[in-house]
């Protein structure tokens, strides 16, 4: 496929996100590990994914599930060791799958040796330190845990001190605002290179970059942050031209010009603060913020949304970037509710995947979404998963459901030792039974991936012409494929008014009829037709 034949290009691949804690446990200690992933490569190859992104698997106190790194150069012992990672990378490559790691450049754990040293030494500038004025620290600063007076700036949780990449605007009244080329910021930029080099030399294919826009502080328009990433990208292009850099930025139109190969549409980020993705399939029941309001999304069984917001943000991003394959469209991720989250019925999932896998963005499938694993509500806070009263990420991080056994095949450890409980619903889906059933969601996802890989018109390079952004969503790919998506529980019609569609040949469909003037879609139907 073009993905494997075009080095450095992830844009034709289907990306698959693995949360290592919960994917596969090879040693029965109740927590997933790198060897577990290697053992399950067969599933990923069978599914047809071209690349995997592993959430952080580095040494860490795990207060934010690994996004609090205490050693950038070593795999966390609970996941194995660096040799295990090398083996995973090699075996994955043998199956045409590339492995991307999660790079956390903006902060470390407060247990990282850099921070421990910095908290003792007033001359150290790897972090952002301020002094008290009139007995108070500036806003957001956290008191020093060491002999050093004053306090430090956190980047996310308080135990994640921000690494100092400088400020775009300095101010004599705020002496902690160092210039981007001061010693501390320069040392941190060099360290990023060293970290990337370490893993690239072991064979990894690139990185998903955590909070990529957060590095340079007070940076209007992300000008200095963009310069930093462009410089790193230039280095990467020279030394590791096949490597990919994907951003967690939430604004592809800004992140890609800033130096990334691709960026995710996310529930936050960009001028509209994540509205484009939320307008597509965000339900308000699991990982929600008050300021997001309660507008229904397009993938709403009651047909109350519109695909227009997402489609125009997508069109705008592509107009800026000039390459659809740089825009990544996730089904979900470890920070937000899964696609299968109340009140969304499971019946809607085939239409959601038919959309995601025929749309000209890079599809990213969150582990377990391919079998329709659901967001499990009300789980206890686990390694920093709860962010607020209506914001619990644990429900999206439960063990992969491999089979029907008591632990869903995730682990042989007693259930109470699992990282998170398996979905207690006795009707929970699992890989083994869906693989045995050709009518399952898993088979559909696999077929759609295969169709996408075999049909350039359906991938990022095929053109997109949207005929209707209401219900059913109707578009033409590559001038030859008609796609119809009905996420609603109603039968809906659209008068397409196009000649030539009536005789269209169904490629893959369920419940869509096309005639000379109109098309009709049954509840939750989807259709892909060639004409
Ligand atoms: C974004 C990550 O996706 C999230 O899981 C983490 O808590 C924060 N960044 C902090 O690193």
Short mmCIF file of C-alpha atoms and ligand atoms in Angstrom, two decimals:
data_model
loop_
_atom_site.label_atom_id
_atom_site.label_comp_id
_atom_site.label_asym_id
_atom_site.label_seq_id
_atom_site.Cartn_x
_atom_site.Cartn_y
_atom_site.Cartn_z
CA UNK A 1 0.00 0.00 0.00
CA UNK A 2 1.03 3.55 -0.48
CA UNK A 3 1.53 3.94 3.30
CA UNK A 4 4.34 1.43 3.43
CA UNK A 5 5.75 2.37 0.04
CA UNK A 6 5.96 6.08 0.83
CA UNK A 7 8.36 6.47 3.70
CA UNK A 8 7.63 9.27 6.09
CA UNK A 9 4.01 9.51 5.05
CA UNK A 10 1.45 8.52 7.56
CA UNK A 11 -1.19 10.29 5.56
CA UNK A 12 -2.47 7.19 3.81
CA UNK A 13 -2.53 5.00 6.91
CA UNK A 14 -5.15 4.19 9.47
CA UNK A 15 -3.75 5.06 12.87
CA UNK A 16 -4.60 2.99 15.96
CA UNK A 17 -4.18 4.35 19.47
CA UNK A 18 -3.09 1.97 22.23
CA UNK A 19 -3.38 2.79 25.90
CA UNK A 20 -0.64 0.45 27.18
CA UNK A 21 -2.12 0.03 30.66
CA UNK A 22 -5.26 -1.50 29.22
CA UNK A 23 -4.49 -3.15 25.92
CA UNK A 24 -2.90 -6.52 26.66
CA UNK A 25 -1.19 -7.96 29.73
CA UNK A 26 1.48 -10.57 28.95
CA UNK A 27 2.59 -11.31 32.52
CA UNK A 28 -0.70 -11.41 34.38
CA UNK A 29 0.06 -8.58 36.81
CA UNK A 30 -3.17 -6.82 35.91
CA UNK A 31 -1.55 -3.98 33.95
CA UNK A 32 -0.99 -4.09 30.22
CA UNK A 33 2.56 -4.09 28.88
CA UNK A 34 4.70 -3.80 25.77
CA UNK A 35 5.01 -7.56 25.27
CA UNK A 36 1.24 -7.75 25.42
CA UNK A 37 1.04 -5.34 22.50
CA UNK A 38 3.56 -7.44 20.56
CA UNK A 39 1.49 -10.56 21.21
CA UNK A 40 -1.57 -8.80 19.83
CA UNK A 41 0.01 -7.46 16.65
CA UNK A 42 -1.86 -10.16 14.79
CA UNK A 43 -5.14 -8.41 15.64
CA UNK A 44 -3.84 -5.09 14.36
CA UNK A 45 -2.42 -6.56 11.16
CA UNK A 46 -5.67 -8.46 10.55
CA UNK A 47 -7.57 -5.21 11.05
CA UNK A 48 -5.33 -3.44 8.56
CA UNK A 49 -3.95 -0.53 10.58
CA UNK A 50 -0.75 1.07 9.29
CA UNK A 51 0.56 2.69 12.45
CA UNK A 52 0.05 2.57 16.18
CA UNK A 53 0.47 5.37 18.67
CA UNK A 54 1.31 4.21 22.17
CA UNK A 55 0.32 6.49 25.03
CA UNK A 56 3.31 7.27 27.33
CA UNK A 57 5.15 4.15 28.39
CA UNK A 58 8.13 5.82 30.10
CA UNK A 59 9.24 5.67 33.72
CA UNK A 60 6.79 7.70 35.75
CA UNK A 61 5.10 7.93 39.16
CA UNK A 62 1.89 7.51 37.11
CA UNK A 63 -0.04 10.27 38.78
CA UNK A 64 -1.27 11.30 35.33
CA UNK A 65 -1.14 7.81 33.84
CA UNK A 66 2.38 8.35 32.48
CA UNK A 67 2.05 11.95 31.28
CA UNK A 68 4.24 12.74 34.29
CA UNK A 69 7.56 11.44 32.99
CA UNK A 70 10.45 10.85 35.39
CA UNK A 71 12.84 9.33 32.82
CA UNK A 72 12.42 10.04 29.12
CA UNK A 73 14.89 7.36 28.11
CA UNK A 74 13.49 4.26 29.76
CA UNK A 75 10.31 2.20 29.48
CA UNK A 76 8.37 2.08 32.75
CA UNK A 77 9.19 -1.21 34.50
CA UNK A 78 5.52 -2.12 34.68
CA UNK A 79 5.45 -2.11 30.87
CA UNK A 80 8.74 -3.99 30.38
CA UNK A 81 12.05 -2.59 29.20
CA UNK A 82 13.64 -0.95 26.18
CA UNK A 83 14.42 -4.34 24.62
CA UNK A 84 10.72 -5.17 24.70
CA UNK A 85 10.02 -1.97 22.84
CA UNK A 86 12.66 -2.74 20.21
CA UNK A 87 11.09 -6.15 19.72
CA UNK A 88 7.64 -4.60 19.33
CA UNK A 89 8.93 -2.10 16.79
CA UNK A 90 10.69 -4.81 14.78
CA UNK A 91 7.79 -7.23 14.78
CA UNK A 92 5.35 -4.46 13.94
CA UNK A 93 7.49 -3.35 11.03
CA UNK A 94 7.50 -6.93 9.78
CA UNK A 95 3.73 -6.66 9.59
CA UNK A 96 3.76 -3.27 7.88
CA UNK A 97 2.86 -1.39 11.06
CA UNK A 98 4.82 1.57 12.36
CA UNK A 99 5.09 2.46 16.02
CA UNK A 100 4.82 6.01 17.30
CA UNK A 101 5.51 7.00 20.88
CA UNK A 102 4.02 9.80 22.92
CA UNK A 103 6.45 12.65 23.49
CA UNK A 104 5.66 14.83 26.51
CA UNK A 105 7.82 17.91 25.93
CA UNK A 106 6.00 20.56 27.97
CA UNK A 107 6.43 19.21 31.48
CA UNK A 108 7.98 16.48 33.56
CA UNK A 109 6.93 14.77 36.74
CA UNK A 110 7.89 16.67 39.90
CA UNK A 111 9.98 13.56 40.68
CA UNK A 112 12.12 13.95 37.57
CA UNK A 113 15.79 14.45 38.56
CA UNK A 114 15.83 17.70 36.58
CA UNK A 115 13.05 19.08 38.73
CA UNK A 116 14.41 17.73 41.98
CA UNK A 117 17.71 19.49 41.23
CA UNK A 118 15.95 22.65 40.09
CA UNK A 119 13.96 22.81 43.32
CA UNK A 120 17.26 23.05 45.24
CA UNK A 121 19.20 25.39 43.01
CA UNK A 122 18.15 29.02 42.37
CA UNK A 123 20.49 29.18 39.38
CA UNK A 124 18.77 26.38 37.49
CA UNK A 125 16.42 27.50 34.69
CA UNK A 126 15.03 24.32 33.20
CA UNK A 127 11.69 25.18 34.83
CA UNK A 128 9.89 28.47 35.31
CA UNK A 129 10.42 29.84 38.81
CA UNK A 130 9.08 33.03 40.35
CA UNK A 131 9.60 34.69 43.69
CA UNK A 132 6.95 35.82 46.10
CA UNK A 133 6.04 39.49 45.99
CA UNK A 134 4.41 40.91 49.13
CA UNK A 135 4.13 37.38 50.47
CA UNK A 136 2.35 35.94 47.44
CA UNK A 137 3.40 33.98 44.38
CA UNK A 138 2.15 35.13 40.98
CA UNK A 139 -1.07 33.49 39.83
CA UNK A 140 -0.88 29.78 38.99
CA UNK A 141 2.59 29.32 40.50
CA UNK A 142 2.95 26.48 43.03
CA UNK A 143 5.16 26.75 46.15
CA UNK A 144 8.61 25.21 45.84
CA UNK A 145 8.94 21.73 47.35
CA UNK A 146 12.71 22.23 47.90
CA UNK A 147 15.26 24.57 49.42
CA UNK A 148 14.83 26.97 46.53
CA UNK A 149 12.54 29.84 47.51
CA UNK A 150 9.51 30.91 45.47
CA UNK A 151 7.45 28.64 43.29
CA UNK A 152 7.19 27.00 39.88
CA UNK A 153 4.70 27.12 37.05
CA UNK A 154 2.82 23.85 36.42
CA UNK A 155 1.71 22.86 32.91
CA UNK A 156 -1.31 20.67 33.69
CA UNK A 157 -1.62 19.10 37.15
CA UNK A 158 0.46 20.75 39.91
CA UNK A 159 2.82 17.77 39.94
CA UNK A 160 3.70 18.47 36.29
CA UNK A 161 6.10 21.45 36.36
CA UNK A 162 6.34 23.25 33.02
CA UNK A 163 9.69 22.94 31.31
CA UNK A 164 11.07 26.36 30.48
CA UNK A 165 10.97 27.10 26.75
CA UNK A 166 10.83 30.83 27.44
CA UNK A 167 8.20 33.47 26.84
CA UNK A 168 7.39 35.14 23.55
CA UNK A 169 7.06 38.43 25.44
CA UNK A 170 9.41 39.39 28.21
CA UNK A 171 8.55 41.97 30.86
CA UNK A 172 10.98 43.46 33.39
CA UNK A 173 8.19 43.40 35.98
CA UNK A 174 7.95 39.61 35.57
CA UNK A 175 11.55 38.43 35.64
CA UNK A 176 10.60 34.74 35.32
CA UNK A 177 9.75 35.43 31.67
CA UNK A 178 12.96 34.40 30.02
CA UNK A 179 13.67 34.85 26.32
CA UNK A 180 13.26 31.75 24.13
CA UNK A 181 17.00 31.61 23.55
CA UNK A 182 18.06 31.92 27.19
CA UNK A 183 20.16 29.09 28.63
CA UNK A 184 17.33 27.09 30.25
CA UNK A 185 15.09 27.13 27.16
CA UNK A 186 18.02 26.24 24.95
CA UNK A 187 19.00 23.30 27.16
CA UNK A 188 15.41 22.03 27.01
CA UNK A 189 15.26 22.29 23.23
CA UNK A 190 18.49 20.31 22.98
CA UNK A 191 17.09 17.72 25.38
CA UNK A 192 14.03 17.22 23.17
CA UNK A 193 16.29 16.41 20.28
CA UNK A 194 18.23 13.96 22.40
CA UNK A 195 15.07 12.21 23.57
CA UNK A 196 13.71 11.90 20.05
CA UNK A 197 17.04 10.67 18.74
CA UNK A 198 17.20 8.01 21.44
CA UNK A 199 13.87 6.44 20.42
CA UNK A 200 14.26 6.96 16.68
CA UNK A 201 17.60 5.18 16.85
CA UNK A 202 15.77 2.24 18.42
CA UNK A 203 13.47 2.12 15.41
CA UNK A 204 10.34 4.03 16.34
CA UNK A 205 8.66 5.91 13.50
CA UNK A 206 7.82 9.16 15.19
CA UNK A 207 5.83 10.79 17.94
CA UNK A 208 2.47 12.10 18.95
CA UNK A 209 3.38 15.26 20.83
CA UNK A 210 1.50 16.02 24.02
CA UNK A 211 0.22 19.60 24.48
CA UNK A 212 2.33 20.66 21.53
CA UNK A 213 1.10 24.26 21.59
CA UNK A 214 2.00 24.78 25.26
CA UNK A 215 5.77 25.17 25.05
CA UNK A 216 6.54 28.87 24.69
CA UNK A 217 4.42 30.85 27.12
CA UNK A 218 2.40 33.97 26.34
CA UNK A 219 2.88 33.39 22.64
CA UNK A 220 0.18 35.19 20.62
CA UNK A 221 -0.46 33.33 17.38
CA UNK A 222 1.97 30.60 18.52
CA UNK A 223 4.73 32.34 16.58
CA UNK A 224 7.62 31.32 18.83
CA UNK A 225 6.18 27.86 19.53
CA UNK A 226 5.94 27.43 15.75
CA UNK A 227 9.57 28.44 15.30
CA UNK A 228 10.61 25.88 17.89
CA UNK A 229 8.74 23.04 16.19
CA UNK A 230 9.84 24.11 12.71
CA UNK A 231 13.43 24.01 13.86
CA UNK A 232 12.95 20.51 15.28
CA UNK A 233 11.14 19.42 12.15
CA UNK A 234 14.03 20.71 10.02
CA UNK A 235 16.41 18.62 12.08
CA UNK A 236 14.13 15.60 11.81
CA UNK A 237 13.84 15.98 8.04
CA UNK A 238 17.60 16.00 7.77
CA UNK A 239 18.40 13.16 10.17
CA UNK A 240 15.25 11.03 10.20
CA UNK A 241 13.33 11.89 7.02
CA UNK A 242 10.95 8.94 7.47
CA UNK A 243 9.86 9.97 10.95
CA UNK A 244 6.47 11.52 11.64
CA UNK A 245 5.54 14.23 14.08
CA UNK A 246 1.88 14.42 15.02
CA UNK A 247 0.54 17.14 17.28
CA UNK A 248 -1.90 17.18 20.09
CA UNK A 249 -2.87 20.74 19.20
CA UNK A 250 -6.49 20.54 18.06
CA UNK A 251 -5.95 23.00 15.23
CA UNK A 252 -4.41 21.43 12.12
CA UNK A 253 -4.44 24.75 10.24
CA UNK A 254 -1.96 26.11 12.80
CA UNK A 255 -0.09 22.98 13.88
CA UNK A 256 0.90 21.79 10.41
CA UNK A 257 2.39 25.13 9.29
CA UNK A 258 4.14 25.16 12.68
CA UNK A 259 6.09 22.04 11.70
CA UNK A 260 3.93 18.97 12.30
CA UNK A 261 3.12 16.33 9.71
CA UNK A 262 -0.37 16.08 11.10
CA UNK A 263 -2.69 17.21 13.86
CA UNK A 264 -5.82 15.83 15.46
CA UNK A 265 -9.20 17.44 15.50
CA UNK A 266 -9.87 17.40 19.25
CA UNK A 267 -12.57 18.38 21.68
CA UNK A 268 -10.55 21.50 22.44
CA UNK A 269 -8.13 23.74 20.58
CA UNK A 270 -8.32 26.20 17.73
CA UNK A 271 -10.37 29.36 17.39
CA UNK A 272 -13.62 27.46 18.06
CA UNK A 273 -12.16 25.60 21.07
CA UNK A 274 -12.79 22.12 19.73
CA UNK A 275 -16.32 22.75 18.50
CA UNK A 276 -15.73 21.13 15.08
CA UNK A 277 -15.04 17.69 16.55
CA UNK A 278 -17.58 18.05 19.34
CA UNK A 279 -20.22 19.04 16.78
CA UNK A 280 -19.61 15.70 15.10
CA UNK A 281 -19.91 13.09 17.84
CA UNK A 282 -19.59 14.51 21.32
CA UNK A 283 -22.22 13.32 23.79
CA UNK A 284 -22.57 15.38 26.93
CA UNK A 285 -22.75 12.63 29.51
CA UNK A 286 -19.18 11.60 30.35
CA UNK A 287 -16.31 13.98 29.67
CA UNK A 288 -17.92 17.37 29.53
CA UNK A 289 -17.32 20.99 30.45
CA UNK A 290 -19.99 23.46 31.34
CA UNK A 291 -18.76 26.03 28.83
CA UNK A 292 -19.32 23.55 26.01
CA UNK A 293 -23.10 24.04 26.31
CA UNK A 294 -25.50 21.28 25.39
CA UNK A 295 -25.94 21.54 21.63
CA UNK A 296 -26.53 18.10 20.10
CA UNK A 297 -23.89 16.65 17.81
CA UNK A 298 -24.42 15.44 14.24
CA UNK A 299 -24.15 11.75 15.22
CA UNK A 300 -27.35 12.17 17.18
CA UNK A 301 -30.05 9.50 16.94
CA UNK A 302 -32.74 12.18 17.04
CA UNK A 303 -31.26 14.03 14.06
CA UNK A 304 -30.85 17.35 15.87
CA UNK A 305 -27.33 18.26 14.76
CA UNK A 306 -25.61 19.40 11.60
CA UNK A 307 -22.44 18.22 9.94
CA UNK A 308 -21.86 21.76 8.65
CA UNK A 309 -19.65 22.99 11.51
CA UNK A 310 -17.25 20.08 11.17
CA UNK A 311 -17.22 20.15 7.39
CA UNK A 312 -16.42 23.84 7.16
CA UNK A 313 -13.63 23.57 9.76
CA UNK A 314 -12.23 20.63 7.82
CA UNK A 315 -12.42 22.55 4.52
CA UNK A 316 -10.75 25.55 6.13
CA UNK A 317 -7.94 23.42 7.57
CA UNK A 318 -7.28 21.76 4.22
CA UNK A 319 -7.38 25.12 2.43
CA UNK A 320 -4.64 26.35 4.77
CA UNK A 321 -2.52 23.21 4.78
CA UNK A 322 -3.09 22.12 1.20
CA UNK A 323 -3.04 18.42 2.07
CA UNK A 324 -6.00 16.52 3.53
CA UNK A 325 -3.79 13.74 4.88
CA UNK A 326 -2.48 16.05 7.54
CA UNK A 327 -5.80 16.29 9.33
CA UNK A 328 -6.44 13.46 11.78
CA UNK A 329 -9.96 12.45 12.71
CA UNK A 330 -10.11 10.32 15.89
CA UNK A 331 -13.02 8.12 16.93
CA UNK A 332 -12.13 9.02 20.53
CA UNK A 333 -9.08 9.03 22.76
CA UNK A 334 -7.98 8.45 26.34
CA UNK A 335 -9.13 11.92 27.40
CA UNK A 336 -12.67 11.86 26.05
CA UNK A 337 -15.67 9.60 25.94
CA UNK A 338 -15.58 6.72 23.49
CA UNK A 339 -17.71 6.79 20.37
CA UNK A 340 -20.01 4.32 22.10
CA UNK A 341 -21.14 6.50 24.96
CA UNK A 342 -24.67 7.02 26.27
CA UNK A 343 -27.04 8.15 24.88
CA UNK A 344 -25.53 6.99 21.57
CA UNK A 345 -26.95 3.58 20.67
CA UNK A 346 -24.59 0.86 19.42
CA UNK A 347 -26.72 0.69 16.25
CA UNK A 348 -25.18 3.98 15.17
CA UNK A 349 -21.57 2.78 15.20
CA UNK A 350 -21.51 1.24 11.69
CA UNK A 351 -22.57 4.59 10.20
CA UNK A 352 -19.95 6.40 12.28
CA UNK A 353 -17.17 4.14 11.01
CA UNK A 354 -18.48 4.30 7.43
CA UNK A 355 -18.12 8.06 7.72
CA UNK A 356 -14.73 8.09 9.42
CA UNK A 357 -13.21 5.56 7.03
CA UNK A 358 -14.49 7.19 3.84
CA UNK A 359 -13.60 10.75 4.84
CA UNK A 360 -10.43 12.36 3.46
CA UNK A 361 -8.67 12.75 6.80
CA UNK A 362 -6.31 10.31 8.53
CA UNK A 363 -8.59 8.08 10.63
CA UNK A 364 -7.40 7.32 14.16
CA UNK A 365 -9.17 4.43 15.88
CA UNK A 366 -9.04 4.35 19.65
CA UNK A 367 -8.39 0.79 20.89
CA UNK A 368 -11.63 -1.09 21.45
CA UNK A 369 -13.77 1.27 19.39
CA UNK A 370 -13.50 -1.22 16.55
CA UNK A 371 -15.64 -3.66 18.56
CA UNK A 372 -17.87 -0.95 20.01
CA UNK A 373 -16.53 -0.98 23.57
CA UNK A 374 -18.58 1.48 25.55
CA UNK A 375 -17.59 4.29 27.85
CA UNK A 376 -18.09 2.82 31.34
CA UNK A 377 -19.58 5.47 33.67
CA UNK A 378 -18.77 6.20 37.31
CA UNK A 379 -15.39 4.51 37.68
CA UNK A 380 -13.12 5.64 40.52
CA UNK A 381 -10.32 8.12 39.93
CA UNK A 382 -7.38 6.11 38.60
CA UNK A 383 -4.00 7.74 38.04
CA UNK A 384 -5.46 11.18 37.51
CA UNK A 385 -8.41 10.19 35.36
CA UNK A 386 -11.02 12.40 37.05
CA UNK A 387 -10.80 16.05 35.97
CA UNK A 388 -14.08 17.34 37.38
CA UNK A 389 -17.56 16.34 38.51
CA UNK A 390 -18.64 15.64 34.92
CA UNK A 391 -15.28 14.74 33.54
CA UNK A 392 -14.10 11.18 34.15
CA UNK A 393 -11.59 9.73 31.70
CA UNK A 394 -11.43 6.29 33.39
CA UNK A 395 -14.53 5.15 31.49
CA UNK A 396 -12.58 5.33 28.23
CA UNK A 397 -9.54 3.51 29.63
CA UNK A 398 -10.96 0.11 30.62
CA UNK A 399 -9.28 -3.17 29.60
CA UNK A 400 -9.50 -4.22 25.98
CA UNK A 401 -12.16 -6.90 25.70
CA UNK A 402 -10.45 -9.77 23.96
CA UNK A 403 -12.82 -12.61 24.84
CA UNK A 404 -15.73 -13.62 27.01
CA UNK A 405 -13.70 -14.81 30.00
CA UNK A 406 -14.12 -13.17 33.43
CA UNK A 407 -11.39 -10.61 32.66
CA UNK A 408 -12.39 -10.36 29.02
CA UNK A 409 -9.10 -11.99 28.10
CA UNK A 410 -7.25 -8.92 29.26
CA UNK A 411 -5.30 -10.54 32.05
CA UNK A 412 -5.03 -13.64 34.16
CA UNK A 413 -4.69 -11.48 37.29
CA UNK A 414 -7.56 -11.49 39.79
CA UNK A 415 -10.17 -8.97 38.68
CA UNK A 416 -9.46 -6.69 41.65
CA UNK A 417 -5.87 -6.26 40.54
CA UNK A 418 -6.69 -5.07 37.05
CA UNK A 419 -5.68 -1.53 36.19
CA UNK A 420 -9.35 -0.71 35.74
CA UNK A 421 -12.32 -3.06 35.90
CA UNK A 422 -13.59 -4.72 32.77
CA UNK A 423 -16.94 -3.33 31.61
CA UNK A 424 -19.38 -5.19 33.92
CA UNK A 425 -22.14 -5.26 31.29
CA UNK A 426 -22.66 -8.98 30.46
CA UNK A 427 -23.52 -7.96 26.88
CA UNK A 428 -20.15 -6.29 26.43
CA UNK A 429 -18.65 -6.90 22.99
CA UNK A 430 -15.37 -8.75 22.57
CA UNK A 431 -12.85 -9.43 19.85
CA UNK A 432 -13.13 -13.23 19.78
CA UNK A 433 -16.87 -13.37 19.23
CA UNK A 434 -16.84 -10.51 16.74
CA UNK A 435 -14.09 -12.17 14.76
CA UNK A 436 -16.24 -15.29 14.54
CA UNK A 437 -19.19 -13.27 13.28
CA UNK A 438 -18.86 -11.84 9.81
CA UNK A 439 -21.73 -9.46 10.46
CA UNK A 440 -20.01 -7.85 13.44
CA UNK A 441 -18.82 -4.28 13.78
CA UNK A 442 -15.25 -5.56 13.85
CA UNK A 443 -15.61 -7.18 10.43
CA UNK A 444 -17.24 -4.06 9.07
CA UNK A 445 -14.38 -1.88 10.33
CA UNK A 446 -11.87 -4.29 8.82
CA UNK A 447 -13.72 -4.34 5.49
CA UNK A 448 -13.93 -0.54 5.44
CA UNK A 449 -10.20 -0.24 6.15
CA UNK A 450 -9.44 -2.72 3.37
CA UNK A 451 -11.74 -0.84 1.00
CA UNK A 452 -10.06 2.44 1.87
CA UNK A 453 -6.60 1.00 1.34
CA UNK A 454 -7.58 -0.49 -2.00
CA UNK A 455 -9.43 2.60 -3.25
CA UNK A 456 -7.37 5.79 -3.53
CA UNK A 457 -10.57 7.76 -4.22
CA UNK A 458 -11.72 7.02 -0.65
CA UNK A 459 -8.42 7.98 0.99
CA UNK A 460 -6.99 11.43 1.64
CA UNK A 461 -6.03 12.03 -1.97
CA UNK A 462 -9.54 11.61 -3.42
CA UNK A 463 -11.61 14.76 -3.86
CA UNK A 464 -14.58 15.53 -1.60
CA UNK A 465 -17.82 17.01 -2.81
CA UNK A 466 -20.47 17.41 -0.14
CA UNK A 467 -24.00 17.19 -1.52
CA UNK A 468 -25.88 17.40 1.77
CA UNK A 469 -24.74 18.15 5.33
CA UNK A 470 -28.11 17.42 6.95
CA UNK A 471 -29.61 13.94 7.32
CA UNK A 472 -28.43 11.85 5.56
CA UNK A 473 -24.91 13.21 5.12
CA UNK A 474 -24.17 12.71 1.44
CA UNK A 475 -20.88 13.19 -0.37
CA UNK A 476 -18.96 12.11 -3.43
CA UNK A 477 -15.36 10.92 -3.21
CA UNK A 478 -12.94 11.07 -6.09
CA UNK A 479 -15.80 11.83 -8.51
CA UNK A 480 -16.78 8.15 -8.47
CA UNK A 481 -17.98 7.08 -5.05
CA UNK A 482 -21.21 8.17 -3.46
CA UNK A 483 -21.28 7.95 0.35
CA UNK A 484 -24.48 8.22 2.37
CA UNK A 485 -24.49 8.30 6.17
CA UNK A 486 -27.57 8.35 8.36
CA UNK A 487 -26.70 8.55 12.06
CA UNK A 488 -30.34 9.07 12.99
CA UNK A 489 -33.03 6.64 14.11
CA UNK A 490 -35.32 7.94 11.37
CA UNK A 491 -35.76 7.10 7.75
CA UNK A 492 -34.50 10.14 5.88
CA UNK A 493 -34.55 11.21 2.25
CA UNK A 494 -32.48 13.53 0.19
CA UNK A 495 -33.38 14.75 -3.30
CA UNK A 496 -29.92 14.58 -4.86
CA UNK A 497 -30.98 15.91 -8.26
CA UNK A 498 -27.91 14.39 -9.91
CA UNK A 499 -28.01 12.46 -13.10
CA UNK A 500 -25.99 9.29 -13.13
CA UNK A 501 -26.47 8.21 -9.55
CA UNK A 502 -29.48 5.96 -10.10
CA UNK A 503 -27.50 3.05 -11.49
CA UNK A 504 -24.76 3.32 -8.85
CA UNK A 505 -23.32 -0.04 -7.82
CA UNK A 506 -23.38 -0.73 -4.09
CA UNK A 507 -19.88 -1.39 -2.77
CA UNK A 508 -20.84 -1.72 0.85
CA UNK A 509 -24.18 -0.67 2.22
CA UNK A 510 -26.91 -1.32 4.66
CA UNK A 511 -30.31 0.28 4.25
CA UNK A 512 -29.67 2.93 1.59
CA UNK A 513 -31.57 3.06 -1.72
CA UNK A 514 -30.59 5.42 -4.53
CA UNK A 515 -32.99 6.24 -7.35
CA UNK A 516 -33.00 8.74 -10.20
CA UNK A 517 -33.89 11.81 -8.14
CA UNK A 518 -33.53 10.94 -4.50
CA UNK A 519 -31.97 8.62 -2.03
CA UNK A 520 -33.53 7.06 1.03
CA UNK A 521 -31.65 5.96 4.13
CA UNK A 522 -33.18 3.70 6.74
CA UNK A 523 -32.42 4.35 10.44
CA UNK A 524 -28.64 4.17 11.12
CA UNK A 525 -27.99 3.25 7.49
CA UNK A 526 -24.86 3.86 5.49
CA UNK A 527 -23.96 3.23 1.90
CA UNK A 528 -20.93 3.41 -0.35
CA UNK A 529 -21.73 3.24 -4.07
CA UNK A 530 -19.63 3.41 -7.21
CA UNK A 531 -21.05 5.22 -10.21
C1 LIG B 1 -2.91 15.63 27.24
C2 LIG B 1 -2.98 14.15 27.46
O1 LIG B 1 -3.66 13.55 26.39
C3 LIG B 1 -3.65 13.94 28.80
O2 LIG B 1 -4.00 12.60 29.01
C4 LIG B 1 -2.76 14.48 29.88
O3 LIG B 1 -3.42 14.39 31.13
C5 LIG B 1 -2.37 15.94 29.61
N1 LIG B 1 -2.04 16.20 28.23
C6 LIG B 1 -1.17 16.35 30.43
O4 LIG B 1 -0.01 15.79 29.89
#
